[in-house]
Coordinates of N, CA and C in Angstrom, one line a residue:
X1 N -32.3 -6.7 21.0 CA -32.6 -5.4 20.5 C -32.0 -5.1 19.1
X2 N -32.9 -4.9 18.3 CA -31.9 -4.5 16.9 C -31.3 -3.1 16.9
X3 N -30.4 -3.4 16.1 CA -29.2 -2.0 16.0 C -30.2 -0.7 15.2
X4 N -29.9 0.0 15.6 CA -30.3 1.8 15.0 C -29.6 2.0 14.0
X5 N -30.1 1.9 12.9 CA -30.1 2.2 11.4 C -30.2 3.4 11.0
X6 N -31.0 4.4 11.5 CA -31.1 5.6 11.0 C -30.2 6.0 10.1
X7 N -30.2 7.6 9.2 CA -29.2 7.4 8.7 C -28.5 8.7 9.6
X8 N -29.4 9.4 10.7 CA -28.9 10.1 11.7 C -27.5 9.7 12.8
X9 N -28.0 7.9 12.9 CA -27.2 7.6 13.8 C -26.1 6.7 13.1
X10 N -26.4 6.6 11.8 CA -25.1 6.0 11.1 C -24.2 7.0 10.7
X11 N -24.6 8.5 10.4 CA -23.9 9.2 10.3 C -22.5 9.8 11.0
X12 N -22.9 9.3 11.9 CA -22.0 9.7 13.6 C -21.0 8.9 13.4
X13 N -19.3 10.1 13.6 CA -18.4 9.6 14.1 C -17.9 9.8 15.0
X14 N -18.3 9.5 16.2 CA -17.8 9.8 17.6 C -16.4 9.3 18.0
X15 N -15.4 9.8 18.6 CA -14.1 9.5 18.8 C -13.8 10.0 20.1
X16 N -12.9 9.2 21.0 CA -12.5 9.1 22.3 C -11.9 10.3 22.1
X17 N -11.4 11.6 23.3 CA -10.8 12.9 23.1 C -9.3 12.3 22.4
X18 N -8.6 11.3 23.4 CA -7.2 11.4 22.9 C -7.1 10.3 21.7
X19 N -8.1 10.0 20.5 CA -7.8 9.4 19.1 C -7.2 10.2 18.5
X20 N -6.7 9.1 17.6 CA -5.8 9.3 16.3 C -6.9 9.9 15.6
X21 N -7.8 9.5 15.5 CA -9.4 9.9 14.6 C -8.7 9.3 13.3
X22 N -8.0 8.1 13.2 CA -7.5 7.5 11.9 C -8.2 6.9 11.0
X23 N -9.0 7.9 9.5 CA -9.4 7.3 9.0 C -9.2 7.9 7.8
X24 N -8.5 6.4 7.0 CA -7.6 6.9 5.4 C -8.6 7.0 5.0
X25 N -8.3 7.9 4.0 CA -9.3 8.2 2.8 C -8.8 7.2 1.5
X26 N -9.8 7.0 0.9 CA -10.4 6.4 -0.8 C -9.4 6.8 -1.4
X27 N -8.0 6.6 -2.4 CA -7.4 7.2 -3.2 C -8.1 8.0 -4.3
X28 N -9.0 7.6 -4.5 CA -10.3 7.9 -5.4 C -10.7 9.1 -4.8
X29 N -10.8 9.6 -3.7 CA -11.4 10.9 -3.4 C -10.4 12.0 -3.5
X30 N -9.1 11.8 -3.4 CA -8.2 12.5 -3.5 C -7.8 13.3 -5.5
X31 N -8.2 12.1 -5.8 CA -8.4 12.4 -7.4 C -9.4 13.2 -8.2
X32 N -10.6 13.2 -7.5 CA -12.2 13.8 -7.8 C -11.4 15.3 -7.3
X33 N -11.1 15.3 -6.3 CA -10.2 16.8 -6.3 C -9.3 17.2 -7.0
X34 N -8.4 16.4 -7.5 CA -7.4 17.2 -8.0 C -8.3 17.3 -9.5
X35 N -8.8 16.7 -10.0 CA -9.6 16.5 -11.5 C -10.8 17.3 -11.9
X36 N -11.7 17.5 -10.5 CA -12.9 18.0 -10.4 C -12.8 19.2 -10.1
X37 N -12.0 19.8 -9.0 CA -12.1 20.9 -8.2 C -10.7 21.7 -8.2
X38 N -9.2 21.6 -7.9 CA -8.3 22.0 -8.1 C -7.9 22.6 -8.8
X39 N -8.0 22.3 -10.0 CA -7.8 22.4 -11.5 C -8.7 23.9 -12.1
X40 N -10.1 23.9 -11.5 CA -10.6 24.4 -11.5 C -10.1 25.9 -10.8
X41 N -10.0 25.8 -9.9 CA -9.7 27.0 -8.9 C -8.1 27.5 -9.3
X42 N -7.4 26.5 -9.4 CA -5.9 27.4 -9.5 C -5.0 26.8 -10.6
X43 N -5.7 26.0 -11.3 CA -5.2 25.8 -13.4 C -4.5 24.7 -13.1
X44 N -3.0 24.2 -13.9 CA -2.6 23.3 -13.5 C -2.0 23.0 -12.0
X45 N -1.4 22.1 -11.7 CA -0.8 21.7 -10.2 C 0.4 21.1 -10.6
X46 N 1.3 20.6 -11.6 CA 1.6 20.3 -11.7 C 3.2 20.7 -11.2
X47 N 3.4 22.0 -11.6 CA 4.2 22.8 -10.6 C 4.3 22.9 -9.8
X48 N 3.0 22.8 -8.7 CA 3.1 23.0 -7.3 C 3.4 22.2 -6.3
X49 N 3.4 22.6 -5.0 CA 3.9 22.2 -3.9 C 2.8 21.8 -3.1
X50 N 2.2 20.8 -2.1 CA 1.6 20.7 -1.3 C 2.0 19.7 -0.3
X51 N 1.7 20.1 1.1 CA 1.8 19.7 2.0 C 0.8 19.0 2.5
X52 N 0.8 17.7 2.8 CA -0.2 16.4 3.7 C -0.1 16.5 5.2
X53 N -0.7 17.1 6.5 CA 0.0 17.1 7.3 C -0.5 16.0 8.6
X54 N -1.4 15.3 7.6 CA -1.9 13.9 8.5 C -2.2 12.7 7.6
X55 N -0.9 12.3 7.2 CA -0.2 11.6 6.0 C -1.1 10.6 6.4
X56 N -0.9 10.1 8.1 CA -1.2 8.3 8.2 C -0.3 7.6 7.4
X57 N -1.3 6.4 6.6 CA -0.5 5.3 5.7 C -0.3 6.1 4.2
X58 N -0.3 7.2 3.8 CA 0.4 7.8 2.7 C -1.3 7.3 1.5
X59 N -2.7 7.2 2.2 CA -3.4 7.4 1.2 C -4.0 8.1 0.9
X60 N -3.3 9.3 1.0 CA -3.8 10.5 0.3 C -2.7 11.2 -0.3
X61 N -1.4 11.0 0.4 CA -0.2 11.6 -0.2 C -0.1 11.0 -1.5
X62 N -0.2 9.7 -1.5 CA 0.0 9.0 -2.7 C -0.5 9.5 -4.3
X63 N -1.7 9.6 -4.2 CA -2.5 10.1 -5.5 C -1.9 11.6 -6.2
X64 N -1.7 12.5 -5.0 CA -1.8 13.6 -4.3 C 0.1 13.9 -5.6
X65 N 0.8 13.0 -5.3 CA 1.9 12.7 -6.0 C 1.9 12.8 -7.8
X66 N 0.6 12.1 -8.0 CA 0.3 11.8 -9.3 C 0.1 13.4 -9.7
X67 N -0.1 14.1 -9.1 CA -0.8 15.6 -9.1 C 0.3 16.6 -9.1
X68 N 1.0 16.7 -8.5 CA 1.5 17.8 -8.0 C 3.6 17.5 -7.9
X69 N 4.1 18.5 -7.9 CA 5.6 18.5 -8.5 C 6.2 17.9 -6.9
X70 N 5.6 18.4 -5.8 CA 6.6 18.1 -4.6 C 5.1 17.8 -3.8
X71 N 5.3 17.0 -2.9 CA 4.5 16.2 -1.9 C 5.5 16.2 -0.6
X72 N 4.8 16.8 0.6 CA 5.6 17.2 1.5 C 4.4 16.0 2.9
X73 N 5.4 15.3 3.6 CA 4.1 13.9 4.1 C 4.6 13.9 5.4
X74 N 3.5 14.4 7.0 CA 4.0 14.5 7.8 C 2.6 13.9 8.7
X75 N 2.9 13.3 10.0 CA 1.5 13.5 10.5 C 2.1 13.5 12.4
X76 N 0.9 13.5 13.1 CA 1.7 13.1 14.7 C 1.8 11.9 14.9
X77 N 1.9 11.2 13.9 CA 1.8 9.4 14.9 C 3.0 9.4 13.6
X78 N 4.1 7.9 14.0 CA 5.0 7.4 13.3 C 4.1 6.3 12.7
X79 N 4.1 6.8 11.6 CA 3.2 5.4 10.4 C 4.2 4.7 9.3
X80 N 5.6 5.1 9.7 CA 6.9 5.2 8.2 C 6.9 3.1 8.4
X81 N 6.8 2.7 9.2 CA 6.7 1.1 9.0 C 6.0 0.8 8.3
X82 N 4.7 1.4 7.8 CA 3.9 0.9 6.9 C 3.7 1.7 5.6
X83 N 4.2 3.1 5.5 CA 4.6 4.1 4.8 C 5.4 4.6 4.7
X84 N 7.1 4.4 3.9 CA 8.0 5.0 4.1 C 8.0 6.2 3.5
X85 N 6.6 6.6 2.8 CA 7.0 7.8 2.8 C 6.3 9.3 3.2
X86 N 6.6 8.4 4.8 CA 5.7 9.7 5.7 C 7.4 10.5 6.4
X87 N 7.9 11.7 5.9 CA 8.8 11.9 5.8 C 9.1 12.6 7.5
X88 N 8.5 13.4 8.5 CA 8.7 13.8 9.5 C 7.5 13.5 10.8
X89 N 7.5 13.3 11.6 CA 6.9 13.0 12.7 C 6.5 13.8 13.6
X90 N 5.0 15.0 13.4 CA 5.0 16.6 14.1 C 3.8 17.0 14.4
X91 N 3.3 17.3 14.9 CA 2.6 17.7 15.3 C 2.0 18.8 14.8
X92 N 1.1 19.3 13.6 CA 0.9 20.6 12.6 C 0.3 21.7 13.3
X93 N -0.6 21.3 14.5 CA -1.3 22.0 15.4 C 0.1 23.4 16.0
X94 N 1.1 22.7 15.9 CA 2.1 23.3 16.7 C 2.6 24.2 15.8
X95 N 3.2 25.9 16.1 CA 3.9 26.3 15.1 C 5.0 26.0 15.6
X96 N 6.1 26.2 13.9 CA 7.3 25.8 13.7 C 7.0 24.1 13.8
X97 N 6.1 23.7 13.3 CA 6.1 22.5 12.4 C 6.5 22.1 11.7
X98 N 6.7 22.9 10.6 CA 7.0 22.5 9.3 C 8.3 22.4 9.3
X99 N 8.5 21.5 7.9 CA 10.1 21.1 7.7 C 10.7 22.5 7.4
X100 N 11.6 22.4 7.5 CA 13.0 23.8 7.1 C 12.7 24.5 5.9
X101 N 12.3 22.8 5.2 CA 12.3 23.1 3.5 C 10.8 24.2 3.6
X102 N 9.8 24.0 4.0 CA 8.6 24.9 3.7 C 8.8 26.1 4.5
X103 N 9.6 26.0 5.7 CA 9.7 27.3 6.0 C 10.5 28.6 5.1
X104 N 11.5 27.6 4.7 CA 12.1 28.7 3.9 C 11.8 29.2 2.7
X105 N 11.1 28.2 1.8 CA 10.4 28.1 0.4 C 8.5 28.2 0.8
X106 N 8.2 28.1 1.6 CA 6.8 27.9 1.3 C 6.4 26.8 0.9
X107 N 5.1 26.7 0.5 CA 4.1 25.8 0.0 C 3.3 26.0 -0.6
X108 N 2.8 25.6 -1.8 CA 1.8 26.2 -2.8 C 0.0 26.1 -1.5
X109 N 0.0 24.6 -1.5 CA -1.6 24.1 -0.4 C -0.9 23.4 0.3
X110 N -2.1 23.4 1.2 CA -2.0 22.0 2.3 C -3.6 21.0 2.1
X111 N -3.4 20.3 2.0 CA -4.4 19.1 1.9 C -4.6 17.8 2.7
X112 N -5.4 17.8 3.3 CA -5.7 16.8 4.3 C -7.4 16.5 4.6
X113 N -7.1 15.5 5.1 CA -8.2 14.7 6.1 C -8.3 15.0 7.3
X114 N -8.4 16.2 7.7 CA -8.1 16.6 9.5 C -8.8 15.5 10.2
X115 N -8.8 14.9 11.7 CA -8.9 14.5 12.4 C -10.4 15.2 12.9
X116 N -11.6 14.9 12.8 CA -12.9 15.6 12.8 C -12.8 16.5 13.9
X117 N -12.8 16.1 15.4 CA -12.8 16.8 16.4 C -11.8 18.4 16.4
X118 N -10.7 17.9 16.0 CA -9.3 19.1 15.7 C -9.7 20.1 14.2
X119 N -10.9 19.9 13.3 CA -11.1 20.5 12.1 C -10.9 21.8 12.3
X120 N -11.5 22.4 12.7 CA -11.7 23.8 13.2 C -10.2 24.5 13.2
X121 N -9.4 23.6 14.5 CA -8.3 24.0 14.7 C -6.8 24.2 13.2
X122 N -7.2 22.6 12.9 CA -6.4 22.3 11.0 C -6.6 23.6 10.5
X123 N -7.8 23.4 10.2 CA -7.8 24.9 9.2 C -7.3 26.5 9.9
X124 N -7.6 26.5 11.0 CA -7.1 27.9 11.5 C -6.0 28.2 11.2
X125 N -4.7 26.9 11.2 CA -3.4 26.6 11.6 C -3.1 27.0 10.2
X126 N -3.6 25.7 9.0 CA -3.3 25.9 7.6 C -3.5 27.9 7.1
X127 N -4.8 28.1 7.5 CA -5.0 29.2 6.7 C -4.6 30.9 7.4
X128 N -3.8 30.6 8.4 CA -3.4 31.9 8.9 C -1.9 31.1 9.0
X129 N -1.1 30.2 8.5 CA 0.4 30.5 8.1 C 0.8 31.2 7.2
X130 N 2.0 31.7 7.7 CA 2.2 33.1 6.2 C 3.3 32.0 5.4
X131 N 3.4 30.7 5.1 CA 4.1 30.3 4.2 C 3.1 29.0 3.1
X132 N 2.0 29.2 4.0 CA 1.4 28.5 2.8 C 0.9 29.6 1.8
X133 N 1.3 29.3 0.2 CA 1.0 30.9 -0.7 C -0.6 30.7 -1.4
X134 N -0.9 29.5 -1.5 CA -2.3 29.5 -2.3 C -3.5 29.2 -1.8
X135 N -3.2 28.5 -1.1 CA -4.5 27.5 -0.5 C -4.5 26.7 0.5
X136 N -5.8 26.1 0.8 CA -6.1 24.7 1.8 C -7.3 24.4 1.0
X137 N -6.8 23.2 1.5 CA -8.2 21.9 0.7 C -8.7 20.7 1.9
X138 N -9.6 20.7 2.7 CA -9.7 19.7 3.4 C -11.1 19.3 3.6
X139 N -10.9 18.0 3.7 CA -11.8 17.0 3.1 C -12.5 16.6 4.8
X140 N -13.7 16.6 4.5 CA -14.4 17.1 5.9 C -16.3 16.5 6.1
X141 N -16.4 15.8 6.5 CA -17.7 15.8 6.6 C -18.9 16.6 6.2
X142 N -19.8 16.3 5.6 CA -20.6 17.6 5.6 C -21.1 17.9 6.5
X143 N -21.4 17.8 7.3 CA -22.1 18.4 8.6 C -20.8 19.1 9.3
X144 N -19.8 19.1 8.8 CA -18.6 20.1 9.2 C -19.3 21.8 8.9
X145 N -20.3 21.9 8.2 CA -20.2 22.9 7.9 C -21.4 23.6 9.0
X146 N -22.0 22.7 9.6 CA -22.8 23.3 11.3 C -22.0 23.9 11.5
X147 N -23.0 24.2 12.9 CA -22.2 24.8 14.4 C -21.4 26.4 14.3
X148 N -22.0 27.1 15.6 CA -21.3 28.2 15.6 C -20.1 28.3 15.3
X149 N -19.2 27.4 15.9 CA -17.8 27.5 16.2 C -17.2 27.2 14.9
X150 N -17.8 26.9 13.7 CA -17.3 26.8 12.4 C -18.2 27.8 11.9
X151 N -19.2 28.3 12.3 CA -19.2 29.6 11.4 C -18.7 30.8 11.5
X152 N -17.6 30.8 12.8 CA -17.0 31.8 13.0 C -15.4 31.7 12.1
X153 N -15.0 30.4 11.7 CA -14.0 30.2 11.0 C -14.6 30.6 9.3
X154 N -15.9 30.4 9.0 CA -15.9 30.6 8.0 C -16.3 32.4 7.7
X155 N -16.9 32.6 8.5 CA -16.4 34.2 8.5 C -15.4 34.9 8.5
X156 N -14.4 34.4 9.2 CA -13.2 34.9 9.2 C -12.3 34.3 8.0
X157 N -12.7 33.0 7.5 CA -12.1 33.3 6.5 C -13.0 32.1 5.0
X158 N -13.6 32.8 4.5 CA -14.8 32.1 3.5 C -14.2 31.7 2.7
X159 N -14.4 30.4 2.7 CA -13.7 29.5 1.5 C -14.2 29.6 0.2
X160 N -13.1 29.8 -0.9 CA -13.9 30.0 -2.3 C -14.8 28.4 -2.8
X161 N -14.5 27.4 -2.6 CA -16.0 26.3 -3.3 C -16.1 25.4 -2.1
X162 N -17.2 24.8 -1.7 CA -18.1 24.0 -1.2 C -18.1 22.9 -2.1
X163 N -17.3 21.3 -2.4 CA -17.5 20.6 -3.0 C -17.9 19.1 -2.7
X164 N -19.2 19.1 -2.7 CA -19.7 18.1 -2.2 C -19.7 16.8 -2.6
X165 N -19.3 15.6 -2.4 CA -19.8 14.3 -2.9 C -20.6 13.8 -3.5
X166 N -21.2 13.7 -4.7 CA -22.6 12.9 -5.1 C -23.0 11.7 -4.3
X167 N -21.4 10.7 -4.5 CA -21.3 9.7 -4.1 C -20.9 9.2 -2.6
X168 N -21.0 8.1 -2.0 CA -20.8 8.0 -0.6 C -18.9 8.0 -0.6
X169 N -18.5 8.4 0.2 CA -16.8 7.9 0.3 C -16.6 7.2 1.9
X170 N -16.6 5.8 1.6 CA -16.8 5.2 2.9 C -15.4 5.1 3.3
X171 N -15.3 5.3 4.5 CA -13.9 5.0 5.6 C -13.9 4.3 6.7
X172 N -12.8 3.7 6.8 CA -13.0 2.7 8.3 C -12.1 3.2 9.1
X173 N -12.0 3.0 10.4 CA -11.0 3.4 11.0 C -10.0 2.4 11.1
X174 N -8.6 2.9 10.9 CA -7.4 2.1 10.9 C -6.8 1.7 9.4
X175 N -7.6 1.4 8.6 CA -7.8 0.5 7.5 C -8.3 1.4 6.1
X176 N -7.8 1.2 5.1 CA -8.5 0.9 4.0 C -9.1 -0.4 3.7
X177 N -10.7 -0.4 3.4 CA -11.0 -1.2 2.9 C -12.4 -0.6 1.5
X178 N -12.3 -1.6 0.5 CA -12.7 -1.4 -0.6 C -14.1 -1.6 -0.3
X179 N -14.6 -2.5 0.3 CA -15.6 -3.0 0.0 C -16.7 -2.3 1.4
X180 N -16.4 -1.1 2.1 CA -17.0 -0.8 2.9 C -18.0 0.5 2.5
X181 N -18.9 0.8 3.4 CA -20.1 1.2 2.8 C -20.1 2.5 4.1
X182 N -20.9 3.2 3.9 CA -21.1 4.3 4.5 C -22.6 5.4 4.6
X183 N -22.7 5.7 5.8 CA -24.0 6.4 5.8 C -23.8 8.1 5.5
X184 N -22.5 8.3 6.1 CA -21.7 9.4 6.3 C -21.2 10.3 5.3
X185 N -22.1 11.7 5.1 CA -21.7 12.5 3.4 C -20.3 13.4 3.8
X186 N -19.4 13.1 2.7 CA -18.4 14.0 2.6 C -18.5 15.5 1.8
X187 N -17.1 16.1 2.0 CA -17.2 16.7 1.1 C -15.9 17.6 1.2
X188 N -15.4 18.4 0.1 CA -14.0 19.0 0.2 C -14.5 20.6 0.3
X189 N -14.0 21.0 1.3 CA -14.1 22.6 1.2 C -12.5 23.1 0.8
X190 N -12.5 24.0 -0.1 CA -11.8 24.7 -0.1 C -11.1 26.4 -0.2
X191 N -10.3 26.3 0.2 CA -9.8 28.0 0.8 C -8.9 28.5 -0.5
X192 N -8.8 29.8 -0.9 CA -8.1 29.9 -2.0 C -7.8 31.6 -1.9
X193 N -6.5 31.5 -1.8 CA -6.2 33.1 -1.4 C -6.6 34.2 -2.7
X194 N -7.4 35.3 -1.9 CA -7.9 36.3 -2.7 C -9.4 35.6 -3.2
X195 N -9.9 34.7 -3.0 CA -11.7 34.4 -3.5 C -12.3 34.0 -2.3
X196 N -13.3 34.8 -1.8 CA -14.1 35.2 -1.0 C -15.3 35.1 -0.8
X197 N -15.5 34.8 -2.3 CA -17.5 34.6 -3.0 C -17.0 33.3 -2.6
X198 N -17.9 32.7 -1.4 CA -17.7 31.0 -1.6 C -19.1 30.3 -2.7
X199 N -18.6 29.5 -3.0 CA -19.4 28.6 -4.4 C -19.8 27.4 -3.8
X200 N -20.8 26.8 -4.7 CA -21.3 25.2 -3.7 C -21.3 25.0 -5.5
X201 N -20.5 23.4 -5.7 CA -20.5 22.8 -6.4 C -20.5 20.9 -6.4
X202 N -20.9 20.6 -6.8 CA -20.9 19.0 -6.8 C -20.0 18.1 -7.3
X203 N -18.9 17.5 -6.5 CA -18.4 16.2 -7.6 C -18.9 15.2 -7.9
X204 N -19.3 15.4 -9.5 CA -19.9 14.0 -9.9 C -19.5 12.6 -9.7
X205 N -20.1 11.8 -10.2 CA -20.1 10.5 -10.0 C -18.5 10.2 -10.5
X206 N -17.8 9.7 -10.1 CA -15.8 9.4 -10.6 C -15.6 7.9 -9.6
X207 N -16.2 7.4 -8.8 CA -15.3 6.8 -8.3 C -14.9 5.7 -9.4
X208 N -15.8 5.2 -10.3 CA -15.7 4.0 -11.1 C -13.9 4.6 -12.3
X209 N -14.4 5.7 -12.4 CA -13.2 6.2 -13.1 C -11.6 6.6 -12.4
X210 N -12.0 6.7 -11.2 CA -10.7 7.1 -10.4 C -10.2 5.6 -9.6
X211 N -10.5 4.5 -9.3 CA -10.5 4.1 -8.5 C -10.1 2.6 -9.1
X212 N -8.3 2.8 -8.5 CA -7.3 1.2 -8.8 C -7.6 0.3 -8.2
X213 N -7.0 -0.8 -8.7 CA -6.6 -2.0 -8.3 C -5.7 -1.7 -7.2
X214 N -4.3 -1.2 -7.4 CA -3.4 -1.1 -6.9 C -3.4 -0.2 -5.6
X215 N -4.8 0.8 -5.3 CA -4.8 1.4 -4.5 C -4.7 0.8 -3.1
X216 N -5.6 -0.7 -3.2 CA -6.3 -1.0 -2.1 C -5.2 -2.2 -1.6
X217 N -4.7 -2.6 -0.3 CA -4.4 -3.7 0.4 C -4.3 -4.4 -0.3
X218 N -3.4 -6.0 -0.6 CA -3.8 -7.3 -0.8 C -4.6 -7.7 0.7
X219 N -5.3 -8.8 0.5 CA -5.5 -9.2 1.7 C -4.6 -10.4 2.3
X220 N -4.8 -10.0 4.0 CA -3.5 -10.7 4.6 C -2.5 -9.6 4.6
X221 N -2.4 -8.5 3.6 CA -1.1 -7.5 4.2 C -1.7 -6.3 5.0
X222 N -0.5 -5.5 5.1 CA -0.9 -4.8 6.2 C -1.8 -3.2 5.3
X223 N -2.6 -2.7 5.8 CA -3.5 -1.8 5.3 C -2.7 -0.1 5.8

C-alpha cells in the first residue's frame, strides 16, 4: 500500500498524551522573529529580558541570546547534558515556576515553541502572569489558530500580529536536522501588552539569510 501524501495528512502532528512533543526549532526561525517581527512591535530588544520556558537543547535560547540582554532557559525535562545552558528544571504550566530572579524583577517576554497539545494552556500561563511586563511570542502551527477552545483564548486575550511563514520551517522530533523537509505551516503569534487590533503579517523569505553553519549538529554528535 503506498503511504498518504496528502498535504492534509502530512500536516499532522499527532503525539502520545504523556510526550515531550520535542521538537527543536530552526535557529533560523527564531531570528525571522527577532528581525522581522519583534523589532517591529516593541523597538530594540537589546535591553530586554526574555524567558525560554521549553528550552530543550537550547535551539531557540541560543539565537534568542544574539537578541536580547538576559536569556532566562528552563524547560520540564533535564536536557543540561546536552545543553548546559538550560539553567532550571520546572515545570512552567505550574505557578511559582519561575526562578527567584523573574519573580522578583520580572521579565520583559516569554518565547517559546509550546508543546502543541499544552498550547492553549502556555499561553494562558505566559499571558495572565503579572511578572511578565511586555509580551509573549509563541511559535505555533498554523492551524493553532482553529478550534473553539483557542478562540476563546484569543478573545480573551487578542494578540497584536499573526506572523506567518512564507517559507516551510521543518522539524523533527528529538533532533535538529538541516536537511529535513516539511508539509507542516508555521507561524509566530504574538501578544503585546496594551495592542488589541490583532494584525496578519508575513515573514518573508530569510531562511538563506538567517541560517548557520554552526547552528546545526556535526554528524555523529549529539543533536
Amino acid at each position: 500500500m503506498s503511504q498518504n501524501r496528502s498535504h492534509a495528512v502530512m500536516a499532522q502532528r499527532a503525539e502520545p498524551h504523556d510526550s515531550l512533543d520535542f521538537f527543536p526549532t530552526p535557529p533560523w526561525a527564531t531570528r525571522a522573529l527577532c528581525w522581522h517581527v519583534l523589532r517591529e512591535i516593541f523597538g530594540p530588544t537589546e535591553d530586554m529580558s526574555v524567558w525560554e520556558p521549553a528550552c530543550g537543547i537550547g535551539a531557540m535560547a541560543i539565537p534568542l541570546k544574539e537578541r536580547f540582554r538576559r536569556v532566562y532557559s528552563s524547560d520540564v525535562h533535564d536536557y543540561s547534558h546536552i545543553w548546559p545552558g538550560q539553567e532550571r528544571v520546572t515545570d512552567f504550566l505550574l505557578h511559582g515556576s519561575e526562578s527567584p530572579c523573574i519573580e522578583t524583577q520580572g521579565v520583559d517576554l516569554i518565547v517559546t515553541n509550546p508543546p502543541f497539545r499544552l498550547g492553549v494552556q502556555f499561553a494562558r500561563r505566559a499571558l495572565e502572569a503579572p511578572f511578565v511586563r511586555r509580551g509573549v511570542a509563541l511559535l505555533v502551527r498554523t492551524a493553532f489558530l482553529e478550534s473553539v477552545e483557542r478562540h476563546r483564548l484569543f478573545t480573551d486575550h487578542p494578540p497584536a500580529v499573526v506572523a506567518q511563514f512564507v517559507e516551510r520551517v521543518p522539524m523533527v522530533k528529538g533532533r535538529l536536522d538541516r536537511k529535513a523537509s516539511t508539509a507542516t505551516s508555521y507561524a509566530w503569534i504574538v501578544w503585546a501588552r496594551g495592542q488589541t487590533d490583532t494584525r496578519m503579517r508575513w515573514i518573508p523569505p530569510c531562511r538563506k539569510a538567517f541560517d548557520r553553519d554552526s547552528d546545526w549538529p556535526v554528524q555523529g554528535s549529539p543533536s
